[in-house]
């Protein structure tokens, strides 16, 4: 019969070899996305004309992360058409993109039996660690 002094080190060696072989492939992952976070995090949300946050998912079925993804997708597509990076799009292009997104959100709200306020804003908020604390900085990204 094998001793635990032989079985445990052998099992550990096999496990280490297996881990090195499969690397970062699901479901064998060490989740590196959490090991080195970006210094600044950001998110987008929908607000009314005065800046009060709206329950966008309840109203439209679209989540706040999806609003950001849609915004980035349209920005990337338009940037590709113009031969520039999304971050270098001129303000008039962002206005066109914002108008398109607001129209889509209004259509989705209508399909859910809801109405959005007359004036809407897409708010962009950054979150960062400054001076020993967490700082959230909201700004209007797009306003009707």
PDB file of C-alpha atoms in Angstrom:
ATOM      1  CA  UNK A   1       0.000   0.000   0.000  1.00  0.00           C
ATOM      2  CA  UNK A   2       1.248   3.484  -0.900  1.00  0.00           C
ATOM      3  CA  UNK A   3       2.042   5.894   1.865  1.00  0.00           C
ATOM      4  CA  UNK A   4       0.478   9.336   2.031  1.00  0.00           C
ATOM      5  CA  UNK A   5       4.069  10.661   1.975  1.00  0.00           C
ATOM      6  CA  UNK A   6       4.291   9.445  -1.624  1.00  0.00           C
ATOM      7  CA  UNK A   7       0.701   9.981  -2.812  1.00  0.00           C
ATOM      8  CA  UNK A   8       0.347  13.627  -1.736  1.00  0.00           C
ATOM      9  CA  UNK A   9       3.558  14.926  -3.380  1.00  0.00           C
ATOM     10  CA  UNK A  10       2.790  12.883  -6.514  1.00  0.00           C
ATOM     11  CA  UNK A  11      -0.775  14.277  -6.681  1.00  0.00           C
ATOM     12  CA  UNK A  12       0.562  17.805  -6.172  1.00  0.00           C
ATOM     13  CA  UNK A  13       3.103  17.339  -8.989  1.00  0.00           C
ATOM     14  CA  UNK A  14       0.395  16.021 -11.336  1.00  0.00           C
ATOM     15  CA  UNK A  15      -1.887  18.936 -10.433  1.00  0.00           C
ATOM     16  CA  UNK A  16       0.907  21.476 -11.077  1.00  0.00           C
ATOM     17  CA  UNK A  17       1.756  19.874 -14.418  1.00  0.00           C
ATOM     18  CA  UNK A  18      -1.912  19.833 -15.424  1.00  0.00           C
ATOM     19  CA  UNK A  19      -2.334  23.513 -14.436  1.00  0.00           C
ATOM     20  CA  UNK A  20       0.691  24.537 -16.488  1.00  0.00           C
ATOM     21  CA  UNK A  21      -0.611  22.603 -19.477  1.00  0.00           C
ATOM     22  CA  UNK A  22      -4.176  23.993 -19.545  1.00  0.00           C
ATOM     23  CA  UNK A  23      -3.105  27.576 -18.633  1.00  0.00           C
ATOM     24  CA  UNK A  24      -5.910  30.152 -18.767  1.00  0.00           C
ATOM     25  CA  UNK A  25      -8.628  28.041 -20.341  1.00  0.00           C
ATOM     26  CA  UNK A  26     -12.091  27.874 -18.851  1.00  0.00           C
ATOM     27  CA  UNK A  27     -12.847  26.447 -16.306  1.00  0.00           C
ATOM     28  CA  UNK A  28      -9.196  26.354 -15.231  1.00  0.00           C
ATOM     29  CA  UNK A  29      -8.489  30.029 -14.613  1.00  0.00           C
ATOM     30  CA  UNK A  30      -7.015  32.121 -11.841  1.00  0.00           C
ATOM     31  CA  UNK A  31      -9.091  35.152 -12.916  1.00  0.00           C
ATOM     32  CA  UNK A  32      -6.230  37.552 -13.756  1.00  0.00           C
ATOM     33  CA  UNK A  33      -8.739  40.329 -14.527  1.00  0.00           C
ATOM     34  CA  UNK A  34      -9.030  40.850 -10.780  1.00  0.00           C
ATOM     35  CA  UNK A  35      -5.277  40.717 -10.132  1.00  0.00           C
ATOM     36  CA  UNK A  36      -4.372  43.977 -11.881  1.00  0.00           C
ATOM     37  CA  UNK A  37      -7.359  46.330 -12.055  1.00  0.00           C
ATOM     38  CA  UNK A  38      -7.270  49.537 -14.070  1.00  0.00           C
ATOM     39  CA  UNK A  39      -6.554  52.637 -11.976  1.00  0.00           C
ATOM     40  CA  UNK A  40      -9.774  54.245 -13.234  1.00  0.00           C
ATOM     41  CA  UNK A  41     -13.074  52.439 -13.723  1.00  0.00           C
ATOM     42  CA  UNK A  42     -15.979  53.926 -15.632  1.00  0.00           C
ATOM     43  CA  UNK A  43     -19.633  53.349 -16.262  1.00  0.00           C
ATOM     44  CA  UNK A  44     -22.522  54.973 -18.105  1.00  0.00           C
ATOM     45  CA  UNK A  45     -26.086  55.415 -16.945  1.00  0.00           C
ATOM     46  CA  UNK A  46     -29.219  57.152 -18.113  1.00  0.00           C
ATOM     47  CA  UNK A  47     -30.602  60.224 -16.354  1.00  0.00           C
ATOM     48  CA  UNK A  48     -33.464  62.629 -16.855  1.00  0.00           C
ATOM     49  CA  UNK A  49     -32.978  66.269 -17.894  1.00  0.00           C
ATOM     50  CA  UNK A  50     -32.039  67.309 -14.352  1.00  0.00           C
ATOM     51  CA  UNK A  51     -29.505  64.514 -13.893  1.00  0.00           C
ATOM     52  CA  UNK A  52     -31.628  62.184 -11.749  1.00  0.00           C
ATOM     53  CA  UNK A  53     -30.716  58.566 -12.517  1.00  0.00           C
ATOM     54  CA  UNK A  54     -33.360  56.472 -14.248  1.00  0.00           C
ATOM     55  CA  UNK A  55     -34.078  52.766 -13.825  1.00  0.00           C
ATOM     56  CA  UNK A  56     -33.098  52.112 -17.422  1.00  0.00           C
ATOM     57  CA  UNK A  57     -33.477  48.332 -17.207  1.00  0.00           C
ATOM     58  CA  UNK A  58     -36.983  48.574 -15.793  1.00  0.00           C
ATOM     59  CA  UNK A  59     -37.974  51.172 -18.383  1.00  0.00           C
ATOM     60  CA  UNK A  60     -36.305  49.724 -21.492  1.00  0.00           C
ATOM     61  CA  UNK A  61     -34.988  46.234 -20.763  1.00  0.00           C
ATOM     62  CA  UNK A  62     -31.449  47.519 -21.449  1.00  0.00           C
ATOM     63  CA  UNK A  63     -28.933  47.485 -18.604  1.00  0.00           C
ATOM     64  CA  UNK A  64     -26.475  50.282 -17.817  1.00  0.00           C
ATOM     65  CA  UNK A  65     -23.490  48.153 -18.912  1.00  0.00           C
ATOM     66  CA  UNK A  66     -25.302  47.548 -22.198  1.00  0.00           C
ATOM     67  CA  UNK A  67     -25.708  51.321 -22.680  1.00  0.00           C
ATOM     68  CA  UNK A  68     -21.927  51.645 -22.412  1.00  0.00           C
ATOM     69  CA  UNK A  69     -21.346  48.715 -24.784  1.00  0.00           C
ATOM     70  CA  UNK A  70     -23.749  50.179 -27.357  1.00  0.00           C
ATOM     71  CA  UNK A  71     -22.028  53.548 -27.081  1.00  0.00           C
ATOM     72  CA  UNK A  72     -18.567  52.026 -27.546  1.00  0.00           C
ATOM     73  CA  UNK A  73     -19.782  49.830 -30.427  1.00  0.00           C
ATOM     74  CA  UNK A  74     -21.295  52.739 -32.348  1.00  0.00           C
ATOM     75  CA  UNK A  75     -18.232  54.868 -31.617  1.00  0.00           C
ATOM     76  CA  UNK A  76     -15.902  52.140 -32.885  1.00  0.00           C
ATOM     77  CA  UNK A  77     -17.995  51.621 -36.023  1.00  0.00           C
ATOM     78  CA  UNK A  78     -18.095  55.333 -36.828  1.00  0.00           C
ATOM     79  CA  UNK A  79     -14.409  55.738 -36.043  1.00  0.00           C
ATOM     80  CA  UNK A  80     -13.606  52.904 -38.434  1.00  0.00           C
ATOM     81  CA  UNK A  81     -15.658  54.607 -41.166  1.00  0.00           C
ATOM     82  CA  UNK A  82     -13.797  57.880 -40.611  1.00  0.00           C
ATOM     83  CA  UNK A  83     -10.395  56.270 -40.128  1.00  0.00           C
ATOM     84  CA  UNK A  84      -9.955  57.529 -36.550  1.00  0.00           C
ATOM     85  CA  UNK A  85     -10.031  55.988 -33.107  1.00  0.00           C
ATOM     86  CA  UNK A  86     -13.239  56.210 -31.092  1.00  0.00           C
ATOM     87  CA  UNK A  87     -11.613  58.617 -28.621  1.00  0.00           C
ATOM     88  CA  UNK A  88     -10.778  60.991 -31.480  1.00  0.00           C
ATOM     89  CA  UNK A  89     -14.292  61.272 -32.899  1.00  0.00           C
ATOM     90  CA  UNK A  90     -15.434  64.889 -33.225  1.00  0.00           C
ATOM     91  CA  UNK A  91     -18.301  66.132 -31.007  1.00  0.00           C
ATOM     92  CA  UNK A  92     -20.796  66.238 -33.903  1.00  0.00           C
ATOM     93  CA  UNK A  93     -20.278  62.500 -34.442  1.00  0.00           C
ATOM     94  CA  UNK A  94     -20.952  61.796 -30.753  1.00  0.00           C
ATOM     95  CA  UNK A  95     -24.124  63.872 -31.058  1.00  0.00           C
ATOM     96  CA  UNK A  96     -25.305  61.691 -33.946  1.00  0.00           C
ATOM     97  CA  UNK A  97     -24.460  58.551 -31.978  1.00  0.00           C
ATOM     98  CA  UNK A  98     -26.205  59.892 -28.856  1.00  0.00           C
ATOM     99  CA  UNK A  99     -29.330  60.769 -30.835  1.00  0.00           C
ATOM    100  CA  UNK A 100     -29.376  57.280 -32.348  1.00  0.00           C
ATOM    101  CA  UNK A 101     -29.032  55.605 -28.943  1.00  0.00           C
ATOM    102  CA  UNK A 102     -31.748  57.782 -27.387  1.00  0.00           C
ATOM    103  CA  UNK A 103     -34.091  56.903 -30.251  1.00  0.00           C
ATOM    104  CA  UNK A 104     -33.425  53.217 -29.736  1.00  0.00           C
ATOM    105  CA  UNK A 105     -33.967  53.509 -25.971  1.00  0.00           C
ATOM    106  CA  UNK A 106     -37.237  55.361 -26.497  1.00  0.00           C
ATOM    107  CA  UNK A 107     -38.395  52.623 -28.903  1.00  0.00           C
ATOM    108  CA  UNK A 108     -37.468  49.917 -26.387  1.00  0.00           C
ATOM    109  CA  UNK A 109     -39.283  51.766 -23.584  1.00  0.00           C
ATOM    110  CA  UNK A 110     -42.373  52.048 -25.772  1.00  0.00           C
ATOM    111  CA  UNK A 111     -42.205  48.297 -26.516  1.00  0.00           C
ATOM    112  CA  UNK A 112     -42.133  47.699 -22.729  1.00  0.00           C
ATOM    113  CA  UNK A 113     -45.176  49.950 -22.256  1.00  0.00           C
ATOM    114  CA  UNK A 114     -43.150  52.773 -20.681  1.00  0.00           C
ATOM    115  CA  UNK A 115     -42.352  56.334 -21.603  1.00  0.00           C
ATOM    116  CA  UNK A 116     -39.026  58.061 -21.026  1.00  0.00           C
ATOM    117  CA  UNK A 117     -38.834  61.704 -19.922  1.00  0.00           C
ATOM    118  CA  UNK A 118     -38.769  64.394 -22.617  1.00  0.00           C
ATOM    119  CA  UNK A 119     -35.108  65.190 -22.003  1.00  0.00           C
ATOM    120  CA  UNK A 120     -32.529  62.497 -21.379  1.00  0.00           C
ATOM    121  CA  UNK A 121     -28.850  62.413 -20.535  1.00  0.00           C
ATOM    122  CA  UNK A 122     -26.202  59.752 -20.810  1.00  0.00           C
ATOM    123  CA  UNK A 123     -23.987  60.205 -17.782  1.00  0.00           C
ATOM    124  CA  UNK A 124     -20.360  59.026 -17.731  1.00  0.00           C
ATOM    125  CA  UNK A 125     -18.947  58.385 -14.266  1.00  0.00           C
ATOM    126  CA  UNK A 126     -15.344  57.568 -13.438  1.00  0.00           C
ATOM    127  CA  UNK A 127     -14.337  55.845 -10.223  1.00  0.00           C
ATOM    128  CA  UNK A 128     -10.790  56.100  -8.939  1.00  0.00           C
ATOM    129  CA  UNK A 129      -8.747  55.917  -5.794  1.00  0.00           C
ATOM    130  CA  UNK A 130      -7.452  59.384  -4.822  1.00  0.00           C
ATOM    131  CA  UNK A 131      -6.059  60.809  -1.625  1.00  0.00           C
ATOM    132  CA  UNK A 132      -6.868  57.700   0.400  1.00  0.00           C
ATOM    133  CA  UNK A 133     -10.462  57.337  -0.763  1.00  0.00           C
ATOM    134  CA  UNK A 134     -12.749  56.358  -3.597  1.00  0.00           C
ATOM    135  CA  UNK A 135     -13.809  59.289  -5.785  1.00  0.00           C
ATOM    136  CA  UNK A 136     -16.737  59.147  -8.211  1.00  0.00           C
ATOM    137  CA  UNK A 137     -16.787  61.864 -10.857  1.00  0.00           C
ATOM    138  CA  UNK A 138     -19.985  62.080 -12.932  1.00  0.00           C
ATOM    139  CA  UNK A 139     -20.230  64.195 -16.069  1.00  0.00           C
ATOM    140  CA  UNK A 140     -22.789  64.600 -18.818  1.00  0.00           C
ATOM    141  CA  UNK A 141     -21.618  62.619 -21.834  1.00  0.00           C
ATOM    142  CA  UNK A 142     -24.654  63.383 -23.989  1.00  0.00           C
ATOM    143  CA  UNK A 143     -27.770  65.448 -23.403  1.00  0.00           C
ATOM    144  CA  UNK A 144     -30.865  66.023 -25.481  1.00  0.00           C
TER     145      UNK A 144
END
